[in-house]
Amino acid sequence: MQEGRGRIRIGPLVIDTVLACVLAAVTIAYAKQAYAQLYQGQGWPPFGYLACALSLAVNLPLAVRRRAPWTVFIVSCGAFLVYTAAGFQPSVNLWAPLLACYTVLVSHPARRAAWAGAATGAAWVVSGLAAELAPVMAVAQAVIGVGIVWAYAHSNRRLTERNAQVALTAQLRREEELRARHALTEERLRIARELHDVVAHHLSALAVQAGVADFVFTSDPVAARQAVVSIGTSSRQALEEMRGLLGVLRAGTDAGEPEQLYQSSPGLDRLDELVDRTRAAGLDVTVAVTGQDRPLPSGVDLCAYRIVQEALTNAAKHAGRGARVEVRLVFETDRLAGQISDQGGTIAPVALPSTGLGLLGMRERVKLYGGSLRAGPRDGGGFEVVFTLPLAPVDSGDS
């Protein structure tokens, strides 16, 4: 028995045990009374210890009918046939085999359970003939009794199957909702990484360019003006990218033009713009692309762009104005290899806060696409970032 929320729940085993004991007691009590009042005068054998033992064998197995339906049915129906063959008074022990038959019918497919129905019907016919009923009456009561049980069991089995289907559907719906929430969480994390990359890069560039403008404001007005212009350009590009990313978050509510939501996701085709912004911050950047350049999957393309962007951002933060930065991209047969290295500049860098999340984000991106990344100081000074991203092999055969 289980207790919950102020009510007691009784387990099926307890219910079946009580049912079996009550049915056995009622059967024996009825049989003794009927023998004393009716069957003794008709010359039937006395309802003694053997008859009681067989009656117990017919009824008590019902206690475990849900755990072992076929075993209980065979024992109960077999004991009932032995009781009838021993010549004891009829009209006793009829209901236990019928209940065992119902348990088999409701818990097994109809074709397999048909044997239980047929055996129960045969046992009822034998009992009816032993009670000296006409053969037609014996068969009729067997057909009616087993038929009613069959119909009721079939209805209950169908109801159980429908309930199981409903429960399965509800479970699948819950799992689908959990998958949707997980996907939404992953998308939000991706957007958070994108926002970090965008904000960190552009704000770093803005800080460096503002420092340059302040440094040369009186000595080199032209350079100061170029730095201010670059600040405006970087600001507009940062706003454009963040507007696109935030538009993704609003896609399910008031986004009016869904096809424009992802236009801000850059790739290596915008590498020149990225390099120009970095040069405007006072770094000497050179780019070398070798190998068979080809379109990349959108995820890999964005990953490569963000790695280069983060490496240039770090160079602008830590290398200082006048630093030489070299970006090398090599398109190989089955991978894209990249190296971004820098050497210290001639002017001390602007002091900017750093959390280290940029390098962590680069490693997460590369790991996501099955690549590798190494970032650290160079021999002889400076810093470098080296990465590889796997690509689909190039078909080198003649077409």
Coordinates of C-alpha atoms in Angstrom, one line a residue:
M1 CA 0.0 0.0 0.0
Q2 CA 1.2 3.5 -0.8
E3 CA 0.0 6.7 0.9
G4 CA 0.0 10.0 -1.0
R5 CA -1.8 13.4 -0.7
G6 CA -4.1 12.2 2.1
R7 CA -5.4 9.0 0.5
I8 CA -4.2 5.4 0.6
R9 CA -3.4 3.6 -2.6
I10 CA -3.7 -0.2 -2.4
G11 CA -1.6 -2.2 -4.8
P12 CA -3.0 -4.8 -7.2
L13 CA -1.3 -7.7 -5.5
V14 CA -3.1 -6.9 -2.2
I15 CA -6.5 -6.6 -4.0
D16 CA -6.0 -9.9 -5.8
T17 CA -4.9 -11.7 -2.6
V18 CA -8.0 -10.5 -0.8
L19 CA -10.2 -11.5 -3.8
A20 CA -8.6 -15.0 -3.9
C21 CA -9.1 -15.6 -0.2
V22 CA -12.6 -14.3 -0.2
L23 CA -13.6 -16.3 -3.3
A24 CA -12.0 -19.5 -1.8
A25 CA -13.8 -19.0 1.6
V26 CA -17.2 -18.3 -0.1
T27 CA -16.8 -21.3 -2.4
I28 CA -16.0 -23.7 0.4
A29 CA -18.7 -22.3 2.6
Y30 CA -21.3 -22.5 -0.2
A31 CA -20.2 -26.0 -1.1
K32 CA -20.6 -27.4 2.4
Q33 CA -24.0 -25.8 2.9
A34 CA -25.2 -27.0 -0.5
Y35 CA -24.0 -30.5 0.2
A36 CA -25.7 -30.7 3.5
Q37 CA -29.0 -29.3 2.1
L38 CA -29.1 -30.9 -1.4
Y39 CA -26.3 -33.0 -2.7
Q40 CA -26.0 -35.4 0.3
G41 CA -29.5 -36.6 -0.3
Q42 CA -28.7 -37.2 -4.0
G43 CA -25.8 -39.5 -3.3
W44 CA -22.9 -37.2 -4.2
P45 CA -19.5 -37.8 -2.5
P46 CA -19.0 -35.8 0.7
F47 CA -17.3 -32.4 0.4
G48 CA -14.3 -33.3 2.6
Y49 CA -10.6 -32.5 2.9
L50 CA -9.8 -33.4 -0.7
A51 CA -12.6 -31.3 -2.1
C52 CA -11.5 -28.4 0.1
A53 CA -7.9 -28.8 -1.1
L54 CA -8.9 -28.8 -4.8
S55 CA -11.1 -25.8 -4.2
L56 CA -8.2 -23.9 -2.7
A57 CA -6.1 -24.9 -5.7
V58 CA -8.7 -23.5 -8.0
N59 CA -9.2 -20.2 -6.2
L60 CA -6.0 -19.2 -4.3
P61 CA -3.7 -18.8 -7.4
L62 CA -5.8 -15.8 -8.4
A63 CA -3.7 -13.8 -5.9
V64 CA -0.9 -13.6 -8.5
R65 CA -3.0 -13.6 -11.7
R66 CA -1.6 -10.3 -13.0
R67 CA 2.0 -11.4 -12.5
A68 CA 1.7 -14.8 -14.1
P69 CA -1.6 -14.9 -16.1
W70 CA -1.0 -18.1 -18.0
T71 CA 0.4 -20.0 -15.0
V72 CA -2.5 -19.1 -12.9
F73 CA -5.0 -20.0 -15.6
I74 CA -3.4 -23.4 -16.2
V75 CA -3.3 -24.2 -12.4
S76 CA -6.9 -23.0 -11.7
C77 CA -8.5 -24.5 -14.8
G78 CA -6.6 -27.8 -14.3
A79 CA -7.6 -28.0 -10.6
F80 CA -11.2 -27.3 -11.6
L81 CA -11.1 -30.3 -14.1
V82 CA -9.6 -32.6 -11.5
Y83 CA -12.3 -31.5 -9.0
T84 CA -15.0 -32.3 -11.6
A85 CA -13.4 -35.6 -12.6
A86 CA -13.2 -36.6 -8.9
G87 CA -17.0 -36.6 -8.9
F88 CA -17.6 -33.9 -6.3
Q89 CA -20.8 -31.9 -6.4
P90 CA -21.2 -29.5 -9.4
S91 CA -21.9 -25.8 -9.5
V92 CA -18.8 -25.1 -7.4
N93 CA -15.5 -23.4 -8.5
L94 CA -16.9 -22.1 -11.7
W95 CA -15.9 -18.5 -11.3
A96 CA -12.2 -18.7 -10.6
P97 CA -11.3 -20.3 -13.9
L98 CA -13.4 -17.7 -15.7
L99 CA -11.6 -14.8 -13.9
A100 CA -8.3 -16.4 -14.7
C101 CA -9.4 -16.6 -18.3
Y102 CA -10.4 -12.9 -18.3
T103 CA -6.9 -12.0 -17.0
V104 CA -5.3 -13.9 -19.9
L105 CA -7.7 -12.3 -22.5
V106 CA -7.1 -8.8 -21.3
S107 CA -3.3 -9.1 -21.1
H108 CA -2.5 -11.0 -24.3
P109 CA -3.3 -10.7 -28.0
A110 CA -6.6 -12.2 -29.1
R111 CA -5.0 -15.1 -31.1
R112 CA -2.8 -16.2 -28.2
A113 CA -5.6 -15.8 -25.7
A114 CA -8.1 -17.8 -27.8
W115 CA -6.7 -21.0 -26.3
A116 CA -7.6 -19.8 -22.8
G117 CA -11.2 -19.1 -23.9
A118 CA -11.5 -22.5 -25.6
A119 CA -10.1 -24.3 -22.5
T120 CA -12.4 -22.4 -20.2
G121 CA -15.4 -23.2 -22.4
A122 CA -14.5 -26.9 -22.5
A123 CA -14.1 -27.0 -18.6
W124 CA -17.6 -25.4 -18.2
V125 CA -19.1 -27.9 -20.6
V126 CA -17.6 -30.8 -18.7
S127 CA -18.9 -29.3 -15.4
G128 CA -22.4 -28.8 -17.0
L129 CA -22.5 -32.4 -18.2
A130 CA -21.3 -33.6 -14.7
A131 CA -24.3 -31.7 -13.3
E132 CA -26.5 -33.8 -15.6
L133 CA -27.5 -30.8 -17.8
A134 CA -28.6 -31.4 -21.4
P135 CA -25.7 -31.1 -23.8
V136 CA -27.3 -28.1 -25.5
M137 CA -27.7 -26.3 -22.1
A138 CA -24.1 -27.2 -21.1
V139 CA -22.7 -25.8 -24.3
A140 CA -25.0 -22.7 -24.2
Q141 CA -24.0 -21.7 -20.7
A142 CA -20.3 -22.1 -21.6
V143 CA -20.6 -20.0 -24.7
I144 CA -22.6 -17.3 -22.9
G145 CA -20.2 -17.2 -19.9
V146 CA -17.0 -17.2 -21.9
G147 CA -18.5 -14.9 -24.6
I148 CA -19.4 -12.2 -22.1
V149 CA -15.9 -12.4 -20.5
W150 CA -14.3 -12.3 -24.0
A151 CA -16.2 -9.2 -25.0
Y152 CA -15.5 -7.4 -21.7
A153 CA -11.8 -8.3 -21.9
H154 CA -11.6 -7.1 -25.5
S155 CA -13.1 -3.8 -24.6
N156 CA -10.8 -3.3 -21.7
R157 CA -7.7 -4.2 -23.8
R158 CA -8.7 -1.7 -26.4
L159 CA -9.1 1.0 -23.7
T160 CA -5.8 0.1 -22.2
E161 CA -4.1 0.4 -25.6
R162 CA -5.7 3.8 -26.3
N163 CA -4.6 5.0 -22.9
A164 CA -1.1 3.8 -23.5
Q165 CA -1.1 5.6 -26.9
V166 CA -2.4 8.8 -25.3
A167 CA 0.4 8.5 -22.6
L168 CA 3.0 7.9 -25.3
T169 CA 1.8 10.8 -27.4
A170 CA 1.9 13.1 -24.3
Q171 CA 5.5 11.8 -23.5
L172 CA 6.6 12.5 -27.1
R173 CA 5.0 16.0 -26.9
R174 CA 7.0 16.7 -23.7
E175 CA 10.2 15.4 -25.3
E176 CA 9.6 17.6 -28.3
E177 CA 9.1 20.6 -26.1
L178 CA 12.3 19.8 -24.2
R179 CA 14.2 19.5 -27.5
A180 CA 12.7 22.8 -28.6
R181 CA 13.8 24.5 -25.3
H182 CA 17.2 22.9 -25.6
A183 CA 17.5 24.2 -29.2
L184 CA 16.4 27.6 -28.1
T185 CA 19.0 27.7 -25.3
E186 CA 21.7 26.6 -27.7
E187 CA 20.6 29.4 -30.1
R188 CA 20.7 32.0 -27.4
L189 CA 24.2 30.8 -26.4
R190 CA 25.3 31.1 -30.0
I191 CA 23.9 34.6 -30.2
A192 CA 25.6 35.5 -26.9
R193 CA 28.9 34.4 -28.4
E194 CA 28.2 36.3 -31.6
L195 CA 27.3 39.5 -29.6
H196 CA 30.5 39.1 -27.5
D197 CA 32.6 38.8 -30.7
V198 CA 30.9 41.8 -32.3
V199 CA 31.0 44.0 -29.3
A200 CA 34.5 43.1 -28.2
H201 CA 36.0 43.6 -31.7
H202 CA 34.3 46.9 -32.5
L203 CA 34.7 48.5 -29.1
S204 CA 38.3 47.5 -29.0
A205 CA 38.8 49.1 -32.4
L206 CA 36.9 52.2 -31.3
A207 CA 39.0 52.5 -28.1
V208 CA 42.3 52.1 -30.0
Q209 CA 41.2 54.6 -32.7
A210 CA 40.1 57.1 -30.1
G211 CA 43.4 56.7 -28.4
V212 CA 45.2 57.3 -31.7
A213 CA 43.1 60.4 -32.4
D214 CA 43.9 61.8 -29.0
F215 CA 47.6 61.1 -29.4
V216 CA 48.0 62.8 -32.8
F217 CA 45.2 65.4 -32.4
T218 CA 47.6 68.4 -32.5
S219 CA 50.7 66.8 -34.2
D220 CA 49.0 65.1 -37.1
P221 CA 45.4 66.4 -37.8
V222 CA 45.0 64.3 -40.9
A223 CA 45.7 61.1 -39.0
A224 CA 43.4 62.2 -36.2
R225 CA 40.6 62.9 -38.8
Q226 CA 41.1 59.4 -40.3
A227 CA 40.8 57.8 -36.9
V228 CA 37.6 59.7 -36.2
V229 CA 36.1 58.7 -39.6
S230 CA 37.1 55.1 -38.8
I231 CA 35.3 55.3 -35.4
G232 CA 32.1 56.3 -37.2
T233 CA 32.5 53.4 -39.7
S234 CA 33.1 50.9 -37.0
S235 CA 30.2 52.1 -34.9
R236 CA 27.8 51.8 -37.8
Q237 CA 29.0 48.3 -38.7
A238 CA 28.7 47.2 -35.0
L239 CA 25.2 48.5 -34.9
E240 CA 24.3 46.7 -38.1
E241 CA 25.6 43.4 -36.9
M242 CA 24.0 43.7 -33.5
R243 CA 20.7 44.7 -35.1
G244 CA 20.7 41.5 -37.1
L245 CA 21.5 39.3 -34.1
L246 CA 18.9 40.9 -32.0
G247 CA 16.4 40.6 -34.8
V248 CA 16.9 36.8 -34.5
L249 CA 15.7 37.0 -30.9
R250 CA 12.5 38.9 -32.1
A251 CA 11.9 36.5 -35.0
G252 CA 9.0 34.8 -33.2
T253 CA 7.2 38.1 -32.3
D254 CA 7.3 41.2 -34.4
A255 CA 10.0 40.5 -37.1
G256 CA 8.6 41.8 -40.3
E257 CA 11.2 40.6 -42.8
P258 CA 12.6 37.2 -41.7
E259 CA 14.8 36.9 -44.8
Q260 CA 16.9 39.8 -43.5
L261 CA 17.5 38.5 -40.0
Y262 CA 20.6 36.6 -40.9
Q263 CA 22.2 39.0 -43.3
S264 CA 24.6 40.2 -40.6
S265 CA 26.3 36.9 -40.2
P266 CA 29.7 37.6 -41.9
G267 CA 32.2 35.2 -43.6
L268 CA 35.6 35.3 -45.2
D269 CA 34.1 37.3 -48.1
R270 CA 34.1 40.3 -45.7
L271 CA 37.7 39.7 -44.6
D272 CA 38.8 42.8 -46.5
E273 CA 36.4 45.0 -44.5
L274 CA 37.7 43.5 -41.3
V275 CA 41.3 44.2 -42.3
D276 CA 40.5 47.7 -43.3
R277 CA 39.0 48.5 -39.9
T278 CA 42.1 47.0 -38.2
R279 CA 44.4 49.0 -40.4
A280 CA 42.5 52.1 -39.5
A281 CA 43.3 51.4 -35.8
G282 CA 47.0 51.8 -36.7
L283 CA 48.1 48.2 -37.3
D284 CA 50.0 47.1 -40.4
V285 CA 48.0 44.1 -41.6
T286 CA 49.0 41.9 -44.5
V287 CA 46.8 39.1 -45.9
A288 CA 47.9 36.0 -47.9
V289 CA 45.4 33.5 -49.2
T290 CA 46.8 30.4 -51.0
G291 CA 45.3 27.2 -52.3
Q292 CA 42.1 26.5 -54.1
D293 CA 39.7 29.1 -52.7
R294 CA 36.1 27.8 -52.7
P295 CA 32.8 28.5 -51.0
L296 CA 32.6 27.2 -47.4
P297 CA 29.7 25.9 -45.4
S298 CA 28.1 28.9 -43.6
G299 CA 29.0 27.6 -40.1
V300 CA 32.7 27.0 -41.0
D301 CA 32.8 30.3 -42.9
L302 CA 31.5 32.2 -39.9
C303 CA 33.9 30.3 -37.6
A304 CA 36.9 31.1 -39.6
Y305 CA 35.9 34.8 -39.8
R306 CA 35.3 35.0 -36.1
I307 CA 38.7 33.5 -35.3
V308 CA 40.5 36.0 -37.5
Q309 CA 38.4 38.8 -36.0
E310 CA 39.2 37.8 -32.5
A311 CA 42.9 37.5 -33.3
L312 CA 43.0 41.0 -34.9
T313 CA 41.1 42.3 -31.9
N314 CA 43.7 40.9 -29.5
A315 CA 46.4 42.4 -31.7
A316 CA 44.8 45.8 -31.5
K317 CA 44.4 45.5 -27.7
H318 CA 47.9 44.2 -26.8
A319 CA 50.3 44.8 -29.7
G320 CA 49.9 48.6 -29.9
R321 CA 49.9 51.0 -32.8
G322 CA 52.4 50.2 -35.6
A323 CA 52.4 46.5 -34.9
R324 CA 52.8 44.2 -38.0
V325 CA 50.1 41.6 -38.3
E326 CA 50.1 38.8 -40.8
V327 CA 47.0 36.8 -41.7
R328 CA 47.6 33.6 -43.7
L329 CA 44.9 31.3 -45.0
V330 CA 45.6 28.1 -46.8
F331 CA 42.9 26.1 -48.6
E332 CA 44.1 22.5 -48.6
T333 CA 42.4 19.5 -50.1
D334 CA 40.4 18.6 -47.0
R335 CA 40.9 21.5 -44.6
L336 CA 41.4 25.2 -44.1
A337 CA 44.5 26.2 -42.2
G338 CA 45.0 29.7 -40.8
Q339 CA 47.7 31.6 -38.9
I340 CA 47.4 35.1 -37.5
S341 CA 50.6 36.4 -36.0
D342 CA 51.7 39.8 -34.8
Q343 CA 54.8 41.7 -33.6
G344 CA 54.9 44.5 -31.1
G345 CA 54.2 48.0 -32.3
T346 CA 56.1 51.3 -31.8
I347 CA 53.5 52.9 -29.6
A348 CA 52.3 51.4 -26.3
P349 CA 48.8 49.9 -26.6
V350 CA 45.8 51.4 -24.9
A351 CA 45.0 49.7 -21.7
L352 CA 41.8 47.7 -22.2
P353 CA 40.1 45.2 -20.0
S354 CA 40.3 41.5 -21.0
T355 CA 38.3 38.5 -19.7
G356 CA 39.9 35.8 -21.8
L357 CA 36.4 34.9 -23.2
G358 CA 37.6 35.5 -26.7
L359 CA 40.2 32.7 -26.8
L360 CA 37.7 30.4 -25.0
G361 CA 35.1 31.3 -27.6
M362 CA 37.6 30.5 -30.4
R363 CA 38.4 27.1 -29.0
E364 CA 34.6 26.3 -28.6
R365 CA 33.9 27.2 -32.2
V366 CA 36.8 25.2 -33.6
K367 CA 35.9 22.2 -31.4
L368 CA 32.3 22.4 -32.7
Y369 CA 33.4 21.8 -36.2
G370 CA 36.0 19.2 -35.4
G371 CA 39.1 21.4 -35.9
S372 CA 42.1 22.4 -33.8
L373 CA 43.4 25.7 -32.5
R374 CA 46.6 26.8 -30.8
A375 CA 47.1 30.3 -29.4
G376 CA 50.1 31.7 -27.5
P377 CA 53.3 33.8 -27.6
R378 CA 55.6 33.4 -30.5
D379 CA 59.3 32.6 -30.3
G380 CA 61.1 36.0 -30.6
G381 CA 58.1 38.0 -29.4
G382 CA 54.6 38.7 -30.4
F383 CA 51.5 36.4 -30.4
E384 CA 50.0 34.0 -32.9
V385 CA 46.9 32.0 -33.4
V386 CA 47.0 28.9 -35.5
F387 CA 43.9 26.9 -36.5
T388 CA 42.6 24.2 -38.8
L389 CA 39.0 23.5 -39.9
P390 CA 38.1 20.3 -41.7
L391 CA 36.5 20.7 -45.2
A392 CA 34.9 18.4 -47.7
P393 CA 37.6 17.0 -49.9
V394 CA 38.1 18.6 -53.3
D395 CA 37.3 16.5 -56.3
S396 CA 40.5 16.5 -58.2
G397 CA 39.4 14.2 -60.9
D398 CA 38.9 15.4 -64.5
S399 CA 35.3 16.2 -65.4

